[in-house]
mmCIF file of C-alpha atoms and ligand atoms in Angstrom:
data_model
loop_
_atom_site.group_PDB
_atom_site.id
_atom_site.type_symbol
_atom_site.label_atom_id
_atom_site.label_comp_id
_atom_site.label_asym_id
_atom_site.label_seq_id
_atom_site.Cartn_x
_atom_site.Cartn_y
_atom_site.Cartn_z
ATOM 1 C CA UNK W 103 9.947 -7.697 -26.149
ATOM 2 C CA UNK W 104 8.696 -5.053 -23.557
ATOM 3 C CA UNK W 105 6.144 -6.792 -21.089
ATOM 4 C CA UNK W 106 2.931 -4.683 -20.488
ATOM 5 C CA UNK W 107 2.067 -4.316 -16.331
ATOM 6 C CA UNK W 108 -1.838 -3.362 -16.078
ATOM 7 C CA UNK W 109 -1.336 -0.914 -12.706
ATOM 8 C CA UNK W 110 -5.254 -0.428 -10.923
ATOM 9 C CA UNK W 111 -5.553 2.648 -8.606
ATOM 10 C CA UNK W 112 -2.263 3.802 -10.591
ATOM 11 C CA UNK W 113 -3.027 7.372 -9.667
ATOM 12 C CA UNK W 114 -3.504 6.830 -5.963
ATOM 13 C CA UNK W 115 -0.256 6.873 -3.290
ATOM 14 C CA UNK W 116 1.453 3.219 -3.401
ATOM 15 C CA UNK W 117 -0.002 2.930 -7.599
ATOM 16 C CA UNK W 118 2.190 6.492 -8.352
ATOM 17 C CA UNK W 119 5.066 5.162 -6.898
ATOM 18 C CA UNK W 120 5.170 1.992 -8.378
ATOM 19 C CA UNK W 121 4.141 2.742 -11.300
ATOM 20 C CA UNK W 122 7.623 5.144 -11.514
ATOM 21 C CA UNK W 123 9.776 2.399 -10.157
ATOM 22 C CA UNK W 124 7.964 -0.172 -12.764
ATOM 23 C CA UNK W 125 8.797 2.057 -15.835
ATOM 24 C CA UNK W 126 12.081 2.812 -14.891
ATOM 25 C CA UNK W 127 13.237 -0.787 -14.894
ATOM 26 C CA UNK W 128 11.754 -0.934 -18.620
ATOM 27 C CA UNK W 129 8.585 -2.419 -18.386
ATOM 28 C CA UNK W 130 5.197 -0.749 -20.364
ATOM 29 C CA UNK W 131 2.416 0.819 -17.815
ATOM 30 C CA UNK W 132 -1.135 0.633 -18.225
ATOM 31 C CA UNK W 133 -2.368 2.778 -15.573
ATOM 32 C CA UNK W 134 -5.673 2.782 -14.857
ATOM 33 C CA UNK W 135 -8.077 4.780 -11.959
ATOM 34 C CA UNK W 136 -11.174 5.997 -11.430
ATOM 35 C CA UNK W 137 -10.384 8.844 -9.366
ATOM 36 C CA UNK W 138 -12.782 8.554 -7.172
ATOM 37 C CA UNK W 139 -10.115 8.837 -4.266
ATOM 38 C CA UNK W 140 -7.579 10.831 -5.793
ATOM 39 C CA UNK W 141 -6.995 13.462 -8.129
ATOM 40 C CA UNK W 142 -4.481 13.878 -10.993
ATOM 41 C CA UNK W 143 -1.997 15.179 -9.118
ATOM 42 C CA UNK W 144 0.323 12.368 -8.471
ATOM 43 C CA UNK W 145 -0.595 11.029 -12.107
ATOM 44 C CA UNK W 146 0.752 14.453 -13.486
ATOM 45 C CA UNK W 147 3.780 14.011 -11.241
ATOM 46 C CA UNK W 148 4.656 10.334 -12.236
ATOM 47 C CA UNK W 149 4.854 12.085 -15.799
ATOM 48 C CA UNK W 150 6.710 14.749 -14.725
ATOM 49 C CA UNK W 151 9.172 12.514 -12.955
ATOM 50 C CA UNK W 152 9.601 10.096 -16.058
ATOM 51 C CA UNK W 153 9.651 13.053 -18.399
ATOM 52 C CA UNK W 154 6.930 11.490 -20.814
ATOM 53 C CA UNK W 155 3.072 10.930 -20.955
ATOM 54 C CA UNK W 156 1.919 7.499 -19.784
ATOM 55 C CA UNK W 157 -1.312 5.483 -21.097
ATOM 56 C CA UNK W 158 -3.750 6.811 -18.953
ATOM 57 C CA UNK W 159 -7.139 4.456 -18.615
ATOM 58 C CA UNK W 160 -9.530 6.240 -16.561
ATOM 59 C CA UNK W 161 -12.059 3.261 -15.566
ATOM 60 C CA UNK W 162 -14.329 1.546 -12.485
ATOM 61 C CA UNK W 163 -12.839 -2.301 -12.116
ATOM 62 C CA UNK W 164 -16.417 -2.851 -10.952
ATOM 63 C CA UNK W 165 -17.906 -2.225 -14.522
ATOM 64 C CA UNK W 166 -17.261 -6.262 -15.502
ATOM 65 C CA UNK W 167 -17.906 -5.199 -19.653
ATOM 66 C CA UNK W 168 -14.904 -2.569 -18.687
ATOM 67 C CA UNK W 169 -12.721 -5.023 -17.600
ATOM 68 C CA UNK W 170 -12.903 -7.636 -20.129
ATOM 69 C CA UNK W 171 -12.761 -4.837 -23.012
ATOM 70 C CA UNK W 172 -9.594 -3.479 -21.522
ATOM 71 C CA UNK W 173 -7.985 -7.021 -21.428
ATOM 72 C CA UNK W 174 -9.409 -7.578 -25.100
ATOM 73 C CA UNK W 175 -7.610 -4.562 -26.227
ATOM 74 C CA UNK W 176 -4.211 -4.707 -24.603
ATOM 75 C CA UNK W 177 -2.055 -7.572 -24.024
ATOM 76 C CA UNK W 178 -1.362 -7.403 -20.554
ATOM 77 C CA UNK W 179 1.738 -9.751 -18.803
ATOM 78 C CA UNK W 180 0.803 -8.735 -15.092
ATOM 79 C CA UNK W 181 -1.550 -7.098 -13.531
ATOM 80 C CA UNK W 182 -1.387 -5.015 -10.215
ATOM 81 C CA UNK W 183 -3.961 -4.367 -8.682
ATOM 82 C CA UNK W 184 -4.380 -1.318 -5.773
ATOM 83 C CA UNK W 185 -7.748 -0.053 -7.044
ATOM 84 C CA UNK W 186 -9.668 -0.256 -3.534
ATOM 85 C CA UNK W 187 -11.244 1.541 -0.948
ATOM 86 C CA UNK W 188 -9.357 1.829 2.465
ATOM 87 C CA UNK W 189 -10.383 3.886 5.192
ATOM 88 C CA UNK W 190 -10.729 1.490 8.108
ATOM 89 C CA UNK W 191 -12.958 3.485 10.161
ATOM 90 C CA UNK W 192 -15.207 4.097 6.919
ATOM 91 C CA UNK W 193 -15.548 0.644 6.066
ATOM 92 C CA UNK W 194 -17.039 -0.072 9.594
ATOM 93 C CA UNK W 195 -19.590 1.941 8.954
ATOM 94 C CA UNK W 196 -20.505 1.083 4.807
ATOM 95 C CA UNK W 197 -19.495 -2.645 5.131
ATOM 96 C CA UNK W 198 -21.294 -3.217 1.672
ATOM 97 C CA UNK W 199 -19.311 0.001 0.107
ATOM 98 C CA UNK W 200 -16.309 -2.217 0.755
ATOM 99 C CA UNK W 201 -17.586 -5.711 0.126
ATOM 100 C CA UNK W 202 -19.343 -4.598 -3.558
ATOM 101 C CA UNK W 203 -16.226 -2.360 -4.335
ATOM 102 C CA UNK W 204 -13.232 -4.271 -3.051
ATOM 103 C CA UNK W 205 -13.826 -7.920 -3.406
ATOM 104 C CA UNK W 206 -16.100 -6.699 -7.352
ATOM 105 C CA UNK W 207 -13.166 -5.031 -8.903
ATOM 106 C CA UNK W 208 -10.830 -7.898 -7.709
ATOM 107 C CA UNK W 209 -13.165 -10.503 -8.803
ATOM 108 C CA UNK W 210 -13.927 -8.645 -12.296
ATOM 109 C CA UNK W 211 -9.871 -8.314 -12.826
ATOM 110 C CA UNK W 212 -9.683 -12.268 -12.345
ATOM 111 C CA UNK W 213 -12.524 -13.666 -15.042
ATOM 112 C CA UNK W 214 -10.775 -11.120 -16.903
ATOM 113 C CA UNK W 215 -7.205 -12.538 -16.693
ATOM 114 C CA UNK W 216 -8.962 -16.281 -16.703
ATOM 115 C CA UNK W 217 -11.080 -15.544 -20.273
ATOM 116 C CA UNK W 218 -7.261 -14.531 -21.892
ATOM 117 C CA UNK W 219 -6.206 -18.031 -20.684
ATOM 118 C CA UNK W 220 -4.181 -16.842 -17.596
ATOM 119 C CA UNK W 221 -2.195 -13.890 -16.448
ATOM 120 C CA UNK W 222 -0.095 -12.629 -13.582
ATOM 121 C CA UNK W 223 -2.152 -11.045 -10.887
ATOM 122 C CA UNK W 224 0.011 -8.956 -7.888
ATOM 123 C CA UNK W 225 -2.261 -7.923 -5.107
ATOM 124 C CA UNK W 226 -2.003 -5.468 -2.763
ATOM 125 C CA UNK W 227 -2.540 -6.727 1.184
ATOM 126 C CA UNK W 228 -1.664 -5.581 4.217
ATOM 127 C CA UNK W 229 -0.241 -6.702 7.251
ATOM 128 C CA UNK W 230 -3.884 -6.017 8.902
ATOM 129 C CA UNK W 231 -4.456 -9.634 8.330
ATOM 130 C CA UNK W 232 -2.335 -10.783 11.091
ATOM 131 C CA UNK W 233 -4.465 -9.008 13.480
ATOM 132 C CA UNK W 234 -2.496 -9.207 16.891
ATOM 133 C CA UNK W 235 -0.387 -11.994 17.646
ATOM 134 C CA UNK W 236 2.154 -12.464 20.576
ATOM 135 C CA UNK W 237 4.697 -13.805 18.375
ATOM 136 C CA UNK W 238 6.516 -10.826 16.839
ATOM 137 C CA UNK W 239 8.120 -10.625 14.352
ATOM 138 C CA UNK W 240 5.055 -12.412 11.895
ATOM 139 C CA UNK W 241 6.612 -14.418 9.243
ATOM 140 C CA UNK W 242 3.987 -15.308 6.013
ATOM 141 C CA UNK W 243 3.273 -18.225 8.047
ATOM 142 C CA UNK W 244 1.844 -16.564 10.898
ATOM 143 C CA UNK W 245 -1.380 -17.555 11.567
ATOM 144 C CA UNK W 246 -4.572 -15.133 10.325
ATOM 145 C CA UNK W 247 -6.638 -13.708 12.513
ATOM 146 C CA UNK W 248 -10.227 -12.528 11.971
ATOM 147 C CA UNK W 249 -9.968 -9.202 10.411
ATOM 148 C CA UNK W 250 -10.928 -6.156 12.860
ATOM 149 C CA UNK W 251 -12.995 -4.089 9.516
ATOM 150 C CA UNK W 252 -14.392 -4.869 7.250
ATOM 151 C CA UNK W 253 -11.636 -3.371 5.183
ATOM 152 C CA UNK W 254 -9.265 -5.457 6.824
ATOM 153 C CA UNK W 255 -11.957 -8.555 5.959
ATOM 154 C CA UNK W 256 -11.472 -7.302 1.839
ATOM 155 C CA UNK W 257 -7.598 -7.795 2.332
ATOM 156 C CA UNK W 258 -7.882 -11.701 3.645
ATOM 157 C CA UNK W 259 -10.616 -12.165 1.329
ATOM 158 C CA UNK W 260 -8.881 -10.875 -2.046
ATOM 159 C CA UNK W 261 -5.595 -12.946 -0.603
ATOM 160 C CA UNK W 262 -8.272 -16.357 -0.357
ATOM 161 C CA UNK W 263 -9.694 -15.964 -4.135
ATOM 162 C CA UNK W 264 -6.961 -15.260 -5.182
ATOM 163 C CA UNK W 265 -5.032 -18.729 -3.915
ATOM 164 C CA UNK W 266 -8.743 -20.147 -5.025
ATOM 165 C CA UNK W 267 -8.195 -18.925 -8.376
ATOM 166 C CA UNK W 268 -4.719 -19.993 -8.835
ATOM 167 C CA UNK W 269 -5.358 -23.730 -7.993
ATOM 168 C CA UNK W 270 -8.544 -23.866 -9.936
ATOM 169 C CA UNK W 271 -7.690 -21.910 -13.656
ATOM 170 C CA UNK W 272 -4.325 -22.779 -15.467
ATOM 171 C CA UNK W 273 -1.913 -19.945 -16.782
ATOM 172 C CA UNK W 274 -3.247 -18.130 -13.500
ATOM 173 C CA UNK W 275 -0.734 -17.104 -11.325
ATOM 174 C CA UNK W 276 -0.344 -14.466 -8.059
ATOM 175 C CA UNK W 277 1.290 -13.249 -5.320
ATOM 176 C CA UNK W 278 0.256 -10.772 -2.689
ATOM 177 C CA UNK W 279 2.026 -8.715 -0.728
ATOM 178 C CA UNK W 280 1.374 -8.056 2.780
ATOM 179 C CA UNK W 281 2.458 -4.073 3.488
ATOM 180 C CA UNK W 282 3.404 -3.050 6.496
ATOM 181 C CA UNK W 283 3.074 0.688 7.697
ATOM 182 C CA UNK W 284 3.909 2.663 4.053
ATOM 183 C CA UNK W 285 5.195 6.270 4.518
ATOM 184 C CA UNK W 286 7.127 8.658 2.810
ATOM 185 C CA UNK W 287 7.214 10.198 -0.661
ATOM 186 C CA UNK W 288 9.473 10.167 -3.938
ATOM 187 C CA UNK W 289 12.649 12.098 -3.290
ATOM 188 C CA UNK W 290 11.299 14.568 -6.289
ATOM 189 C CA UNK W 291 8.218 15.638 -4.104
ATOM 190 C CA UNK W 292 6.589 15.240 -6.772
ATOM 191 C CA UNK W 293 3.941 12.258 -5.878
ATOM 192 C CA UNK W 294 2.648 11.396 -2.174
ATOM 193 C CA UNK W 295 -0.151 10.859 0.268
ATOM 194 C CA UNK W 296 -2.996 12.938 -0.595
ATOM 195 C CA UNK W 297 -5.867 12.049 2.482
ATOM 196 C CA UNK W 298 -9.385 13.452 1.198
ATOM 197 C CA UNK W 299 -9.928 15.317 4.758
ATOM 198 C CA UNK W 300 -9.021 14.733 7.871
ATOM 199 C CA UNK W 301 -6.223 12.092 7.455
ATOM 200 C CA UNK W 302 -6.626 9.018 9.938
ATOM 201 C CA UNK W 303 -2.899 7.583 8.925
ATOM 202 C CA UNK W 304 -0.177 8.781 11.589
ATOM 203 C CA UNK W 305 2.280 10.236 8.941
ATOM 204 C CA UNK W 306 -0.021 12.813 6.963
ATOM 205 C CA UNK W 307 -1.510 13.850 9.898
ATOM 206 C CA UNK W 308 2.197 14.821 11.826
ATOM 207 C CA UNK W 309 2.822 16.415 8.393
ATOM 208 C CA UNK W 310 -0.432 18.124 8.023
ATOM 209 C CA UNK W 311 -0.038 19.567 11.714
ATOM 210 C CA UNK W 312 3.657 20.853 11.018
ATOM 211 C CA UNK W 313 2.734 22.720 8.249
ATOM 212 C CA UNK W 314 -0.479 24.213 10.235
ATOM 213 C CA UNK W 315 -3.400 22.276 8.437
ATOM 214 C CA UNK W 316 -4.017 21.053 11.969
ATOM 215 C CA UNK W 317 -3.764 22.036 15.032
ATOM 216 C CA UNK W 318 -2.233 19.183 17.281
ATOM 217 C CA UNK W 319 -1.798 16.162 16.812
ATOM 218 C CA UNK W 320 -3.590 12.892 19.228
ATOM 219 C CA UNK W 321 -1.408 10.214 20.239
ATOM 220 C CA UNK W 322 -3.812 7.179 20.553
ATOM 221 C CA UNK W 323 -2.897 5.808 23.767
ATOM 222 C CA UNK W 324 0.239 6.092 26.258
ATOM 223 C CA UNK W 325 -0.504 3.147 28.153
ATOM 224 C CA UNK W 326 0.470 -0.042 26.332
ATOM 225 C CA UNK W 327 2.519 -2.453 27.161
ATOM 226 C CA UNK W 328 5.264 -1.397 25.098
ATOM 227 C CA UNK W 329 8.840 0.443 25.935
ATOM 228 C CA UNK W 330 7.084 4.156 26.015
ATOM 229 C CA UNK W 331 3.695 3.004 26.276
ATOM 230 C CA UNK W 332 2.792 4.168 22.422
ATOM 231 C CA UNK W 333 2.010 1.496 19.860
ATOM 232 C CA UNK W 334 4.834 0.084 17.511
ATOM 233 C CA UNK W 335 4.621 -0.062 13.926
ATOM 234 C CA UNK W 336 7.056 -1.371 11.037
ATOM 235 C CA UNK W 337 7.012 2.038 9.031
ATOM 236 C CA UNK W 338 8.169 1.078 5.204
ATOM 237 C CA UNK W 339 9.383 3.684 2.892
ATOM 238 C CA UNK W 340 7.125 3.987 0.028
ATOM 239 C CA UNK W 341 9.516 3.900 -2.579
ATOM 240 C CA UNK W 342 11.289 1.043 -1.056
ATOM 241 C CA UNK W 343 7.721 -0.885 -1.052
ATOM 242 C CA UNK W 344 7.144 0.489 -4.596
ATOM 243 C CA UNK W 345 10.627 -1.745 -5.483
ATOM 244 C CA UNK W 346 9.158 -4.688 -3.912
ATOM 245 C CA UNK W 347 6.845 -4.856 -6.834
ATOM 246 C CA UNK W 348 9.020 -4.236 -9.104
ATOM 247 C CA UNK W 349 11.133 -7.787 -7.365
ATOM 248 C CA UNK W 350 7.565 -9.636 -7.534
ATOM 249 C CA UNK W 351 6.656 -8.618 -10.932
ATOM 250 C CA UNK W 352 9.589 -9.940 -12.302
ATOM 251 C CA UNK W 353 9.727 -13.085 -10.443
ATOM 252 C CA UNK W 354 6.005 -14.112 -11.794
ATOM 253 C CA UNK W 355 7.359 -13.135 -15.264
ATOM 254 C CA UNK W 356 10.306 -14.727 -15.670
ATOM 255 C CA UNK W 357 8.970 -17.727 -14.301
ATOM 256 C CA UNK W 358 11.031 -18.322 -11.198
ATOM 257 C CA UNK W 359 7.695 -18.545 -8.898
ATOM 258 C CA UNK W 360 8.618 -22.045 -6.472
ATOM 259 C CA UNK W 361 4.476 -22.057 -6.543
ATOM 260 C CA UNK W 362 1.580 -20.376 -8.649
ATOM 261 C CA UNK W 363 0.590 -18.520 -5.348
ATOM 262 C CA UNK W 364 2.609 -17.043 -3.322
ATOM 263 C CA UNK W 365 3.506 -14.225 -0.216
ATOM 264 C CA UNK W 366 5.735 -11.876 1.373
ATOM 265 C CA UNK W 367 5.704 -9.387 3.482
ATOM 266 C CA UNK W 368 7.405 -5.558 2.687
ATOM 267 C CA UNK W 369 8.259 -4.289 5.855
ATOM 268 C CA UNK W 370 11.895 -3.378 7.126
ATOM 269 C CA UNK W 371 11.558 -5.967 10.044
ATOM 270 C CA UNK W 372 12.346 -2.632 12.519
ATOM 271 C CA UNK W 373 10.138 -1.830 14.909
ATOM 272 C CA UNK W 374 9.251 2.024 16.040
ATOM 273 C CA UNK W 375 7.182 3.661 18.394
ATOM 274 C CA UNK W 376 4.578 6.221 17.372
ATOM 275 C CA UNK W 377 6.905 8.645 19.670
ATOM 276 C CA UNK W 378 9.730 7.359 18.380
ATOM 277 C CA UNK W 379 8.819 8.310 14.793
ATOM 278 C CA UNK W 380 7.354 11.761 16.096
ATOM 279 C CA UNK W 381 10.831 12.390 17.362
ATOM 280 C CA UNK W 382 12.624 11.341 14.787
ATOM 281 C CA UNK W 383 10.180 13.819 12.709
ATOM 282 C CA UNK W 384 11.095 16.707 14.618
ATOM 283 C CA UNK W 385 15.254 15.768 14.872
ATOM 284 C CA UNK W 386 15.380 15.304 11.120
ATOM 285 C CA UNK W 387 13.408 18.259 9.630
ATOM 286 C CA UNK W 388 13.737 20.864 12.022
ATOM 287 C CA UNK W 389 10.551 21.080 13.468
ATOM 288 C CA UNK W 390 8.511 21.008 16.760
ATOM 289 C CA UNK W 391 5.886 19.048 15.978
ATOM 290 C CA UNK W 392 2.031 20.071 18.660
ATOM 291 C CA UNK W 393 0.902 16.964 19.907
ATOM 292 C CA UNK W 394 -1.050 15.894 22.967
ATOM 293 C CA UNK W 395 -1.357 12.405 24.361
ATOM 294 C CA UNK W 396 -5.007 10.582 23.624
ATOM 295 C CA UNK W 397 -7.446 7.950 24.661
ATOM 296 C CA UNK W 398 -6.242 4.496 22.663
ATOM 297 C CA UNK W 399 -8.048 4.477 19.198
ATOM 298 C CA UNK W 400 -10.685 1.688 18.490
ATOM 299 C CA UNK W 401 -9.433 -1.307 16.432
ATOM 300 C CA UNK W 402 -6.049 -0.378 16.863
ATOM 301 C CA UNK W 403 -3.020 -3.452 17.575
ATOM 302 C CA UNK W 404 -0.475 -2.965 20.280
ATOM 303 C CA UNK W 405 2.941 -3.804 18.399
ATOM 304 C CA UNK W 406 3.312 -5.568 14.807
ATOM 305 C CA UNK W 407 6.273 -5.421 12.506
ATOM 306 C CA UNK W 408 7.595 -8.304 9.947
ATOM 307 C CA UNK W 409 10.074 -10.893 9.317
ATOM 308 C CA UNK W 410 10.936 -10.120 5.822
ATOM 309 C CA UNK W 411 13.440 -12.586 5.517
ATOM 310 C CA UNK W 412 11.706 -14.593 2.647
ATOM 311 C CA UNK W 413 11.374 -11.381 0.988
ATOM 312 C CA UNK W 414 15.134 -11.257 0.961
ATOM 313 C CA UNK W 415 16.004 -14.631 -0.068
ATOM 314 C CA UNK W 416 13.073 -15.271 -2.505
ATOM 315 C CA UNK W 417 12.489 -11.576 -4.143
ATOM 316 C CA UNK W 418 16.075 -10.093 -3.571
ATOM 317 C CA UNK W 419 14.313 -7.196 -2.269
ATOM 318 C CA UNK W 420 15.438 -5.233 0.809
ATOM 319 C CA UNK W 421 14.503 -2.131 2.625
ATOM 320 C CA UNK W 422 17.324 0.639 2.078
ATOM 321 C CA UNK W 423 16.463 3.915 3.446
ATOM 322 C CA UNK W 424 16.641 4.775 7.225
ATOM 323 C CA UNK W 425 13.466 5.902 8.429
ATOM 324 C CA UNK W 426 15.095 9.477 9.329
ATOM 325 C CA UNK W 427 15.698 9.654 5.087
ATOM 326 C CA UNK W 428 12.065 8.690 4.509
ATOM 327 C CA UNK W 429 10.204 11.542 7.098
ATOM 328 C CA UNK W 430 12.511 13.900 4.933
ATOM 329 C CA UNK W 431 10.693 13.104 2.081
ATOM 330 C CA UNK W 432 7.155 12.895 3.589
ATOM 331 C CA UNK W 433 8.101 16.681 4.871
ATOM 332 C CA UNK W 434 9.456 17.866 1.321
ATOM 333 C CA UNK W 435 5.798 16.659 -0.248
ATOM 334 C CA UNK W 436 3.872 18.297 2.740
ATOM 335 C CA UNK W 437 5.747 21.540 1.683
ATOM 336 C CA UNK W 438 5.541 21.132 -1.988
ATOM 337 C CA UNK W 439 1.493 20.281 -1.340
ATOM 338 C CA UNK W 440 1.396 23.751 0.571
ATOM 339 C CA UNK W 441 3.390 25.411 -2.855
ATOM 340 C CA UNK W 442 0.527 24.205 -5.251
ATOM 341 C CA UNK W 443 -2.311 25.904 -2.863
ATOM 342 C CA UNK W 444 -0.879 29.367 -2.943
HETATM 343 C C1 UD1 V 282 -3.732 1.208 9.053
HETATM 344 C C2 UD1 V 282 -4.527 -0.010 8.691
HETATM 345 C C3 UD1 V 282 -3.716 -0.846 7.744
HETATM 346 C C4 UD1 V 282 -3.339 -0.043 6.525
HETATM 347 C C5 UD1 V 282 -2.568 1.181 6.974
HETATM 348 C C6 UD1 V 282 -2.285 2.056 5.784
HETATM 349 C C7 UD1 V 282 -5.755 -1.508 10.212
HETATM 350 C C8 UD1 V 282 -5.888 -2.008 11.600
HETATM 351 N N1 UD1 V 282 -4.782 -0.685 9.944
HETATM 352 O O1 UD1 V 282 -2.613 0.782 9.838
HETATM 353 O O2 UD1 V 282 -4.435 -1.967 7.326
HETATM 354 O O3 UD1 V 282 -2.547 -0.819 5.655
HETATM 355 O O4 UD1 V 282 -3.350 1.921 7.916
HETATM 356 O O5 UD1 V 282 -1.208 2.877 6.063
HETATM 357 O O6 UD1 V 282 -6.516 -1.906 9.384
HETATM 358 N N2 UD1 V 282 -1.866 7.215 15.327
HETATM 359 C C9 UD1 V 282 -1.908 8.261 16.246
HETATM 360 N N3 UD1 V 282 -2.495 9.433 15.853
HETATM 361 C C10 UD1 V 282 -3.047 9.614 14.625
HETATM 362 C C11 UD1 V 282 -2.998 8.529 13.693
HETATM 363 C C12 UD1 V 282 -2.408 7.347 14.084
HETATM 364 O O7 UD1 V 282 -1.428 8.134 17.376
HETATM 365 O O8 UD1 V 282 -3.569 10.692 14.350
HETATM 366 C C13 UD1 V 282 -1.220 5.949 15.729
HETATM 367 C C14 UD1 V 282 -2.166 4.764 15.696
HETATM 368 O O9 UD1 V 282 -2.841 4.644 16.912
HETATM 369 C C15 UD1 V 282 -1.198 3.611 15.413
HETATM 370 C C16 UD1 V 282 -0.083 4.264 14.589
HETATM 371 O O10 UD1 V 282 -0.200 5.657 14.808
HETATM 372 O O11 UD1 V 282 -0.653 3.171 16.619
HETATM 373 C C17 UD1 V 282 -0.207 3.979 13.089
HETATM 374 O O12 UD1 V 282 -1.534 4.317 12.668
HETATM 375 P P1 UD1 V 282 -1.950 4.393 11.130
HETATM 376 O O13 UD1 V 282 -1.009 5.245 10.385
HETATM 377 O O14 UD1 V 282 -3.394 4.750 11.083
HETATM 378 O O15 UD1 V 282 -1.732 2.919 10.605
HETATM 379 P P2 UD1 V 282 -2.270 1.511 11.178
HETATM 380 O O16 UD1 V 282 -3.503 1.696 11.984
HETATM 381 O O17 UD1 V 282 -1.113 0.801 11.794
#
């Protein structure tokens, strides 16, 4: 029988583009968003892309009576859960925008899955837990630091109840996944990125000033101690993350988890500078790109990318494309985005 993934935020960037992978490899989607950050663009695309109409659910995880009617309704093998506010530099300012939304909807999903007598919960972290650490790569057993948001706070906190839950209610089960730097967009150009104003993520913003949105682009900081003094980042295709879920979802549902809680990180293990990747840019679409060097950006690490050997061995997942491939695509949905306006 077909298992039934519940996707939250399935209308945002990552949710789109696993939702696609998660289809195609025959499972049922339940997507579910409350646009509040996004619009139905990339939900139209994912449709357009599969060539069919998929369950749409638009809901608030924070509405508790929503959450336990959905699960009362559907029979639901796994749950994914993106549906979260994430603008670092926002959250510093609304810390309780981020606590009540982030950590609520999470909380909401897991009496739900709990009340049904279990269920298997993927959720979405990021490597901002690791905060900066000398000893790069970080592994899943690199040490936490004390997150620099509170956005980045909602990330170690989901990651803790959910390893709370997991020991304390049977038939519970999770993993989370620890993203590195996600860029890119599907090959179609027909999902993507779509920052509500000014974007504060590198990639949209390079794209956004190629195609004239912008005018130049700021370079936070030439003076770290790295090769060429700009910060390195492990930059993960999107779809190639989106697969990783598609790895995980299985594993919890065929039962091969070695525990009831576990984590990986989806990165490509490569590190690249911020020039290196505005280079790169350039070389592979054909473009000079306006930027200017600027003063280091609040908050922001010197060098982080991952190990993701366990993610290999345990998931049998593996980044594929080369990160020349992936700006391709990021370009191809900045041009397709400029199509729709005119
Ligand atoms: C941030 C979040 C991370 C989140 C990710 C989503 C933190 C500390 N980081 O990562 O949790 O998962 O976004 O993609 O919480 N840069 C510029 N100019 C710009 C924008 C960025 O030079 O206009 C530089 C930054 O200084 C940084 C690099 O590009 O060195 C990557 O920045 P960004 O895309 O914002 O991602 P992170 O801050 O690494």
């Amino acid at each position: 029988m077909k298992k039934t993934v519940l996707v939250s935020g399935g209308a945002g960037f990552i949710g789109s583009h696993v939702t696609v992978e998660l289809a195609r490899a025959g499972y049922d989607v339940l997507i579910a968003d409350n646009f509040s950050n996004c619009d139905e663009t990339n939900y139209k695309g994912v449709c357009a892309i599969l060539g069919r109409e998929l369950p749409m659910i638009p809901m608030d995880f924070c509405h508790k009576s929503a959450v336990e009617d959905l699960f009362d309704r559907h029979h639901i093998d796994a749950v994914i859960h993106f549906a979260a506010f994430k603008a670092v530099g926002e959250s510093v300012a609304e810390p309780l925008k981020y606590y009540r939304n982030n950590l609520t909807s999470f909380i909401n999903i897991l009496e739900a899955a709990r009340s049904q007598g279990g269920c298997n919960v993927l959720f979405s972290s990021s490597a901002t837990v690791y905060g900066q650490t000398d000893k790069l790569p970080v592994t899943e057993d690199t040490p936490r630091q004390p997150a620099e948001s509170p956005y980045g706070n909602t990330k170690t906190m989901c990651e803790d109840i959910l390893r709370d839950s997991v020991k304390a209610y049977p038939g519970v089960r999770g993993i989370a996944l620890r993203y590195f730097n996600p860029i890119g967009a599907h090959p179609s150009a027909l999902i993507g990125e779509l920052p509500r104003g000014v974007p504060n993520n590198l990639v949209p913003f390079i794209t956004q000033t190629a195609i004239g949105k912008r005018e130049c682009l700021s370079v936070f900081g030439n003076d770290y101690p790295t090769p060429d003094g700009t910060c390195l980042r492990d930059f993960i295709d999107i779809v190639d993350l989106a697969k990783a879920h598609v790895c995980a979802v299985a594993r919890m549902l065929d039962g091969r988890m070695k525990q009831d809680y576990e984590i990986f990180n989806v990165g490509t293990g490569r590190p690249l500078s911020v020039l290196e990747l505005i280079t790169a840019f350039e070389k592979v679409n054909g473009v000079k790109l306006n930027w200017k060097y600027a003063p280091r950006r609040p908050g922001d690490v010197v060098a982080i990318w991952a190990d993701p050997t366990r993610a290999e061995q345990e998931l049998g997942w593996k980044a594929e494309r080369s990160v020349e491939q992936t700006l391709a695509t990021a370009w191809a949905w900045e041009k397709h985005l400029a199509s729709l306006s005119f």
